[in-house]
């Protein structure tokens, strides 16, 4: 693995522990010599993780659509900044640049991004690990719901297990390093994507 995509909030959240989680993930990425790929903003948890990676001597690549470059205040000090024409182009480029995907606390955009990339894994479009960094139990209710969806047979257990959940960044990256995609695919073969 060379780069990890991190989806997270353009807000810092209610409590400081979310910022602590972003800094801890940044340290873990740099320690493992993994570049950061993220949404390109200079605000919220997004800006904090990028700033921390850069302060520690790591690589931070931002991908932001033109329409959000002003609203989310595109980060000007990154290793690379890609400005795209659309959200679809942004997400595609982030996926192409990344070898794994982590969601940290964030809002509906974060949820949408991790669910889409997880769906791509389920469909066999990619075979890269997807995970939640469950800072301060932020994703507890979501993981319970996902387990419920699997119990109700709307989500195969093999597909549920693709979304790795850990509370500590190094533990999550360890599981990414040993990740093997499940043999079960849904609807598409990799060459049909």
PDB file of C-alpha atoms in Angstrom:
ATOM      1  CA  UNK A   1       0.000   0.000   0.000  1.00  0.00           C
ATOM      2  CA  UNK A   2       1.172   3.503  -0.856  1.00  0.00           C
ATOM      3  CA  UNK A   3      -1.789   5.804  -0.158  1.00  0.00           C
ATOM      4  CA  UNK A   4      -4.819   5.674   2.105  1.00  0.00           C
ATOM      5  CA  UNK A   5      -7.922   7.720   1.375  1.00  0.00           C
ATOM      6  CA  UNK A   6      -9.480   9.262   4.467  1.00  0.00           C
ATOM      7  CA  UNK A   7     -13.061  10.528   4.448  1.00  0.00           C
ATOM      8  CA  UNK A   8     -13.882  12.839   7.351  1.00  0.00           C
ATOM      9  CA  UNK A   9     -15.740  15.956   8.363  1.00  0.00           C
ATOM     10  CA  UNK A  10     -15.210  19.488   7.116  1.00  0.00           C
ATOM     11  CA  UNK A  11     -16.255  20.326  10.679  1.00  0.00           C
ATOM     12  CA  UNK A  12     -14.132  19.579  13.753  1.00  0.00           C
ATOM     13  CA  UNK A  13     -17.108  18.024  15.552  1.00  0.00           C
ATOM     14  CA  UNK A  14     -18.412  18.689  19.048  1.00  0.00           C
ATOM     15  CA  UNK A  15     -15.554  17.295  21.137  1.00  0.00           C
ATOM     16  CA  UNK A  16     -11.764  17.510  20.932  1.00  0.00           C
ATOM     17  CA  UNK A  17     -11.359  13.727  20.882  1.00  0.00           C
ATOM     18  CA  UNK A  18     -12.278  13.741  17.171  1.00  0.00           C
ATOM     19  CA  UNK A  19      -9.326  16.041  16.483  1.00  0.00           C
ATOM     20  CA  UNK A  20      -7.145  13.763  18.601  1.00  0.00           C
ATOM     21  CA  UNK A  21      -8.264  10.854  16.401  1.00  0.00           C
ATOM     22  CA  UNK A  22      -7.349  12.765  13.231  1.00  0.00           C
ATOM     23  CA  UNK A  23      -3.889  13.547  14.610  1.00  0.00           C
ATOM     24  CA  UNK A  24      -3.405   9.915  15.684  1.00  0.00           C
ATOM     25  CA  UNK A  25      -4.349   8.647  12.234  1.00  0.00           C
ATOM     26  CA  UNK A  26      -1.986  11.175  10.642  1.00  0.00           C
ATOM     27  CA  UNK A  27       0.866   9.919  12.860  1.00  0.00           C
ATOM     28  CA  UNK A  28       0.067   6.298  11.988  1.00  0.00           C
ATOM     29  CA  UNK A  29       0.050   7.058   8.255  1.00  0.00           C
ATOM     30  CA  UNK A  30       3.413   8.820   8.407  1.00  0.00           C
ATOM     31  CA  UNK A  31       4.864   6.097  10.649  1.00  0.00           C
ATOM     32  CA  UNK A  32       3.861   3.480   8.039  1.00  0.00           C
ATOM     33  CA  UNK A  33       5.063   5.699   5.147  1.00  0.00           C
ATOM     34  CA  UNK A  34       1.536   5.878   3.732  1.00  0.00           C
ATOM     35  CA  UNK A  35       0.417   8.963   1.874  1.00  0.00           C
ATOM     36  CA  UNK A  36      -2.886  10.645   2.683  1.00  0.00           C
ATOM     37  CA  UNK A  37      -5.507  11.126  -0.029  1.00  0.00           C
ATOM     38  CA  UNK A  38      -8.447  13.212   1.150  1.00  0.00           C
ATOM     39  CA  UNK A  39     -11.031  15.785   0.127  1.00  0.00           C
ATOM     40  CA  UNK A  40      -8.621  18.711  -0.197  1.00  0.00           C
ATOM     41  CA  UNK A  41     -10.089  21.152   2.343  1.00  0.00           C
ATOM     42  CA  UNK A  42      -8.175  23.198   4.898  1.00  0.00           C
ATOM     43  CA  UNK A  43     -10.996  23.201   7.471  1.00  0.00           C
ATOM     44  CA  UNK A  44     -12.414  20.764  10.017  1.00  0.00           C
ATOM     45  CA  UNK A  45     -10.994  17.294  10.532  1.00  0.00           C
ATOM     46  CA  UNK A  46     -10.028  17.315   6.848  1.00  0.00           C
ATOM     47  CA  UNK A  47      -7.649  20.219   7.279  1.00  0.00           C
ATOM     48  CA  UNK A  48      -6.348  18.927  10.594  1.00  0.00           C
ATOM     49  CA  UNK A  49      -5.344  15.500   9.302  1.00  0.00           C
ATOM     50  CA  UNK A  50      -3.637  17.042   6.263  1.00  0.00           C
ATOM     51  CA  UNK A  51      -1.800  19.642   8.369  1.00  0.00           C
ATOM     52  CA  UNK A  52      -0.612  16.972  10.797  1.00  0.00           C
ATOM     53  CA  UNK A  53       0.603  14.654   8.021  1.00  0.00           C
ATOM     54  CA  UNK A  54       2.513  17.546   6.441  1.00  0.00           C
ATOM     55  CA  UNK A  55       4.000  18.719   9.773  1.00  0.00           C
ATOM     56  CA  UNK A  56       5.310  15.188  10.325  1.00  0.00           C
ATOM     57  CA  UNK A  57       6.956  15.120   6.898  1.00  0.00           C
ATOM     58  CA  UNK A  58       4.351  12.952   5.173  1.00  0.00           C
ATOM     59  CA  UNK A  59       2.539  13.245   1.849  1.00  0.00           C
ATOM     60  CA  UNK A  60      -0.937  14.776   1.597  1.00  0.00           C
ATOM     61  CA  UNK A  61      -2.868  14.744  -1.681  1.00  0.00           C
ATOM     62  CA  UNK A  62      -6.125  16.670  -1.881  1.00  0.00           C
ATOM     63  CA  UNK A  63      -8.910  16.182  -4.417  1.00  0.00           C
ATOM     64  CA  UNK A  64     -11.639  18.817  -4.434  1.00  0.00           C
ATOM     65  CA  UNK A  65     -14.274  19.817  -6.983  1.00  0.00           C
ATOM     66  CA  UNK A  66     -14.164  23.367  -8.310  1.00  0.00           C
ATOM     67  CA  UNK A  67     -17.589  24.116  -6.781  1.00  0.00           C
ATOM     68  CA  UNK A  68     -16.276  23.312  -3.276  1.00  0.00           C
ATOM     69  CA  UNK A  69     -12.789  24.801  -3.630  1.00  0.00           C
ATOM     70  CA  UNK A  70     -13.992  28.115  -2.170  1.00  0.00           C
ATOM     71  CA  UNK A  71     -16.707  26.803   0.169  1.00  0.00           C
ATOM     72  CA  UNK A  72     -14.462  24.231   1.874  1.00  0.00           C
ATOM     73  CA  UNK A  73     -11.404  26.460   1.469  1.00  0.00           C
ATOM     74  CA  UNK A  74      -9.050  24.344  -0.630  1.00  0.00           C
ATOM     75  CA  UNK A  75      -5.780  23.634   1.173  1.00  0.00           C
ATOM     76  CA  UNK A  76      -2.909  25.522  -0.478  1.00  0.00           C
ATOM     77  CA  UNK A  77       0.033  23.746   1.169  1.00  0.00           C
ATOM     78  CA  UNK A  78      -0.481  20.147   0.075  1.00  0.00           C
ATOM     79  CA  UNK A  79       1.965  17.823  -1.643  1.00  0.00           C
ATOM     80  CA  UNK A  80      -0.557  17.777  -4.522  1.00  0.00           C
ATOM     81  CA  UNK A  81      -3.970  19.402  -5.015  1.00  0.00           C
ATOM     82  CA  UNK A  82      -6.271  18.159  -7.768  1.00  0.00           C
ATOM     83  CA  UNK A  83      -9.265  20.331  -8.653  1.00  0.00           C
ATOM     84  CA  UNK A  84     -11.973  18.380 -10.466  1.00  0.00           C
ATOM     85  CA  UNK A  85     -15.037  19.439 -12.409  1.00  0.00           C
ATOM     86  CA  UNK A  86     -17.528  17.317 -10.438  1.00  0.00           C
ATOM     87  CA  UNK A  87     -18.062  15.252  -7.316  1.00  0.00           C
ATOM     88  CA  UNK A  88     -18.124  12.099  -9.444  1.00  0.00           C
ATOM     89  CA  UNK A  89     -14.727  12.952 -10.918  1.00  0.00           C
ATOM     90  CA  UNK A  90     -13.440  13.709  -7.402  1.00  0.00           C
ATOM     91  CA  UNK A  91     -14.516  10.336  -6.000  1.00  0.00           C
ATOM     92  CA  UNK A  92     -13.182   8.436  -8.997  1.00  0.00           C
ATOM     93  CA  UNK A  93      -9.780  10.115  -8.770  1.00  0.00           C
ATOM     94  CA  UNK A  94      -9.600   9.567  -5.006  1.00  0.00           C
ATOM     95  CA  UNK A  95     -10.328   5.872  -5.573  1.00  0.00           C
ATOM     96  CA  UNK A  96      -7.683   5.601  -8.300  1.00  0.00           C
ATOM     97  CA  UNK A  97      -5.029   7.266  -6.107  1.00  0.00           C
ATOM     98  CA  UNK A  98      -5.753   5.106  -3.045  1.00  0.00           C
ATOM     99  CA  UNK A  99      -4.959   1.588  -1.855  1.00  0.00           C
ATOM    100  CA  UNK A 100      -7.466   1.606   1.018  1.00  0.00           C
ATOM    101  CA  UNK A 101     -10.274   3.742   2.422  1.00  0.00           C
ATOM    102  CA  UNK A 102     -10.945   4.934   5.978  1.00  0.00           C
ATOM    103  CA  UNK A 103     -13.915   6.913   7.257  1.00  0.00           C
ATOM    104  CA  UNK A 104     -13.458   8.991  10.384  1.00  0.00           C
ATOM    105  CA  UNK A 105     -16.209  10.951  12.102  1.00  0.00           C
ATOM    106  CA  UNK A 106     -18.031  13.156   9.646  1.00  0.00           C
ATOM    107  CA  UNK A 107     -21.436  13.960   8.245  1.00  0.00           C
ATOM    108  CA  UNK A 108     -23.547  12.804   5.357  1.00  0.00           C
ATOM    109  CA  UNK A 109     -20.767  13.351   2.792  1.00  0.00           C
ATOM    110  CA  UNK A 110     -18.467  11.064   4.763  1.00  0.00           C
ATOM    111  CA  UNK A 111     -21.194   8.429   5.029  1.00  0.00           C
ATOM    112  CA  UNK A 112     -21.956   8.648   1.318  1.00  0.00           C
ATOM    113  CA  UNK A 113     -18.288   8.315   0.359  1.00  0.00           C
ATOM    114  CA  UNK A 114     -17.517   5.279   2.525  1.00  0.00           C
ATOM    115  CA  UNK A 115     -20.776   3.561   1.545  1.00  0.00           C
ATOM    116  CA  UNK A 116     -20.126   4.111  -2.151  1.00  0.00           C
ATOM    117  CA  UNK A 117     -16.552   2.802  -2.043  1.00  0.00           C
ATOM    118  CA  UNK A 118     -17.693  -0.154   0.106  1.00  0.00           C
ATOM    119  CA  UNK A 119     -20.402  -0.866  -2.488  1.00  0.00           C
ATOM    120  CA  UNK A 120     -17.721  -0.829  -5.203  1.00  0.00           C
ATOM    121  CA  UNK A 121     -15.840  -3.485  -3.196  1.00  0.00           C
ATOM    122  CA  UNK A 122     -19.023  -5.577  -2.891  1.00  0.00           C
ATOM    123  CA  UNK A 123     -19.530  -5.332  -6.655  1.00  0.00           C
ATOM    124  CA  UNK A 124     -15.942  -6.381  -7.339  1.00  0.00           C
ATOM    125  CA  UNK A 125     -14.987  -3.024  -8.873  1.00  0.00           C
ATOM    126  CA  UNK A 126     -11.988  -2.921  -6.534  1.00  0.00           C
ATOM    127  CA  UNK A 127     -10.382  -5.262  -3.991  1.00  0.00           C
ATOM    128  CA  UNK A 128      -9.088  -2.632  -1.561  1.00  0.00           C
ATOM    129  CA  UNK A 129      -9.807  -2.547   2.180  1.00  0.00           C
ATOM    130  CA  UNK A 130     -12.489  -0.247   3.594  1.00  0.00           C
ATOM    131  CA  UNK A 131     -12.754   0.692   7.241  1.00  0.00           C
ATOM    132  CA  UNK A 132     -14.155   2.887   9.963  1.00  0.00           C
ATOM    133  CA  UNK A 133     -11.892   4.533  12.527  1.00  0.00           C
ATOM    134  CA  UNK A 134     -14.385   4.434  15.374  1.00  0.00           C
ATOM    135  CA  UNK A 135     -13.136   7.426  17.371  1.00  0.00           C
ATOM    136  CA  UNK A 136     -14.934   7.722  20.728  1.00  0.00           C
ATOM    137  CA  UNK A 137     -17.590   5.227  19.613  1.00  0.00           C
ATOM    138  CA  UNK A 138     -18.799   7.558  16.856  1.00  0.00           C
ATOM    139  CA  UNK A 139     -19.778   4.647  14.584  1.00  0.00           C
ATOM    140  CA  UNK A 140     -21.185   2.317  17.291  1.00  0.00           C
ATOM    141  CA  UNK A 141     -24.836   2.802  16.301  1.00  0.00           C
ATOM    142  CA  UNK A 142     -23.966   2.444  12.608  1.00  0.00           C
ATOM    143  CA  UNK A 143     -22.110  -0.826  13.124  1.00  0.00           C
ATOM    144  CA  UNK A 144     -25.045  -2.185  15.132  1.00  0.00           C
ATOM    145  CA  UNK A 145     -27.372  -1.272  12.286  1.00  0.00           C
ATOM    146  CA  UNK A 146     -25.080  -2.926   9.725  1.00  0.00           C
ATOM    147  CA  UNK A 147     -25.021  -6.085  11.839  1.00  0.00           C
ATOM    148  CA  UNK A 148     -28.841  -5.893  11.939  1.00  0.00           C
ATOM    149  CA  UNK A 149     -28.942  -5.561   8.116  1.00  0.00           C
ATOM    150  CA  UNK A 150     -26.785  -8.690   7.860  1.00  0.00           C
ATOM    151  CA  UNK A 151     -28.982 -10.561  10.377  1.00  0.00           C
ATOM    152  CA  UNK A 152     -32.044  -9.601   8.320  1.00  0.00           C
ATOM    153  CA  UNK A 153     -30.295 -10.997   5.208  1.00  0.00           C
ATOM    154  CA  UNK A 154     -30.103  -7.728   3.275  1.00  0.00           C
ATOM    155  CA  UNK A 155     -26.314  -7.781   3.566  1.00  0.00           C
ATOM    156  CA  UNK A 156     -24.228 -10.928   3.179  1.00  0.00           C
ATOM    157  CA  UNK A 157     -21.961 -11.621   6.168  1.00  0.00           C
ATOM    158  CA  UNK A 158     -18.988 -11.762   3.783  1.00  0.00           C
ATOM    159  CA  UNK A 159     -19.801  -8.261   2.516  1.00  0.00           C
ATOM    160  CA  UNK A 160     -20.412  -6.963   6.041  1.00  0.00           C
ATOM    161  CA  UNK A 161     -16.945  -8.193   7.033  1.00  0.00           C
ATOM    162  CA  UNK A 162     -15.347  -6.123   4.251  1.00  0.00           C
ATOM    163  CA  UNK A 163     -15.978  -2.969   6.310  1.00  0.00           C
ATOM    164  CA  UNK A 164     -13.302  -3.225   9.001  1.00  0.00           C
ATOM    165  CA  UNK A 165     -13.956  -1.357  12.259  1.00  0.00           C
ATOM    166  CA  UNK A 166     -11.242  -0.438  14.757  1.00  0.00           C
ATOM    167  CA  UNK A 167     -10.786   2.191  17.455  1.00  0.00           C
ATOM    168  CA  UNK A 168      -7.022   2.632  17.014  1.00  0.00           C
ATOM    169  CA  UNK A 169      -5.346   3.746  13.762  1.00  0.00           C
ATOM    170  CA  UNK A 170      -2.440   1.287  13.907  1.00  0.00           C
ATOM    171  CA  UNK A 171      -4.792  -1.645  14.525  1.00  0.00           C
ATOM    172  CA  UNK A 172      -6.872  -0.569  11.512  1.00  0.00           C
ATOM    173  CA  UNK A 173      -3.774  -0.239   9.305  1.00  0.00           C
ATOM    174  CA  UNK A 174      -2.551  -3.662  10.489  1.00  0.00           C
ATOM    175  CA  UNK A 175      -5.839  -5.189   9.358  1.00  0.00           C
ATOM    176  CA  UNK A 176      -5.584  -3.324   6.056  1.00  0.00           C
ATOM    177  CA  UNK A 177      -2.089  -4.768   5.505  1.00  0.00           C
ATOM    178  CA  UNK A 178      -3.398  -8.333   5.868  1.00  0.00           C
ATOM    179  CA  UNK A 179      -6.713  -7.739   4.073  1.00  0.00           C
ATOM    180  CA  UNK A 180      -7.959 -10.415   1.683  1.00  0.00           C
ATOM    181  CA  UNK A 181     -11.172  -9.609  -0.204  1.00  0.00           C
ATOM    182  CA  UNK A 182     -13.964 -12.155   0.147  1.00  0.00           C
ATOM    183  CA  UNK A 183     -14.492 -14.605  -2.676  1.00  0.00           C
ATOM    184  CA  UNK A 184     -18.174 -13.696  -2.895  1.00  0.00           C
ATOM    185  CA  UNK A 185     -19.104 -10.973  -5.347  1.00  0.00           C
ATOM    186  CA  UNK A 186     -22.435  -9.461  -6.152  1.00  0.00           C
ATOM    187  CA  UNK A 187     -23.616  -9.056  -9.738  1.00  0.00           C
ATOM    188  CA  UNK A 188     -20.370  -7.937 -11.425  1.00  0.00           C
ATOM    189  CA  UNK A 189     -17.018  -9.521 -12.116  1.00  0.00           C
ATOM    190  CA  UNK A 190     -14.003  -7.225 -11.829  1.00  0.00           C
ATOM    191  CA  UNK A 191     -13.574  -7.100 -15.630  1.00  0.00           C
ATOM    192  CA  UNK A 192     -17.152  -5.815 -16.088  1.00  0.00           C
ATOM    193  CA  UNK A 193     -16.668  -2.594 -14.104  1.00  0.00           C
TER     194      UNK A 193
END
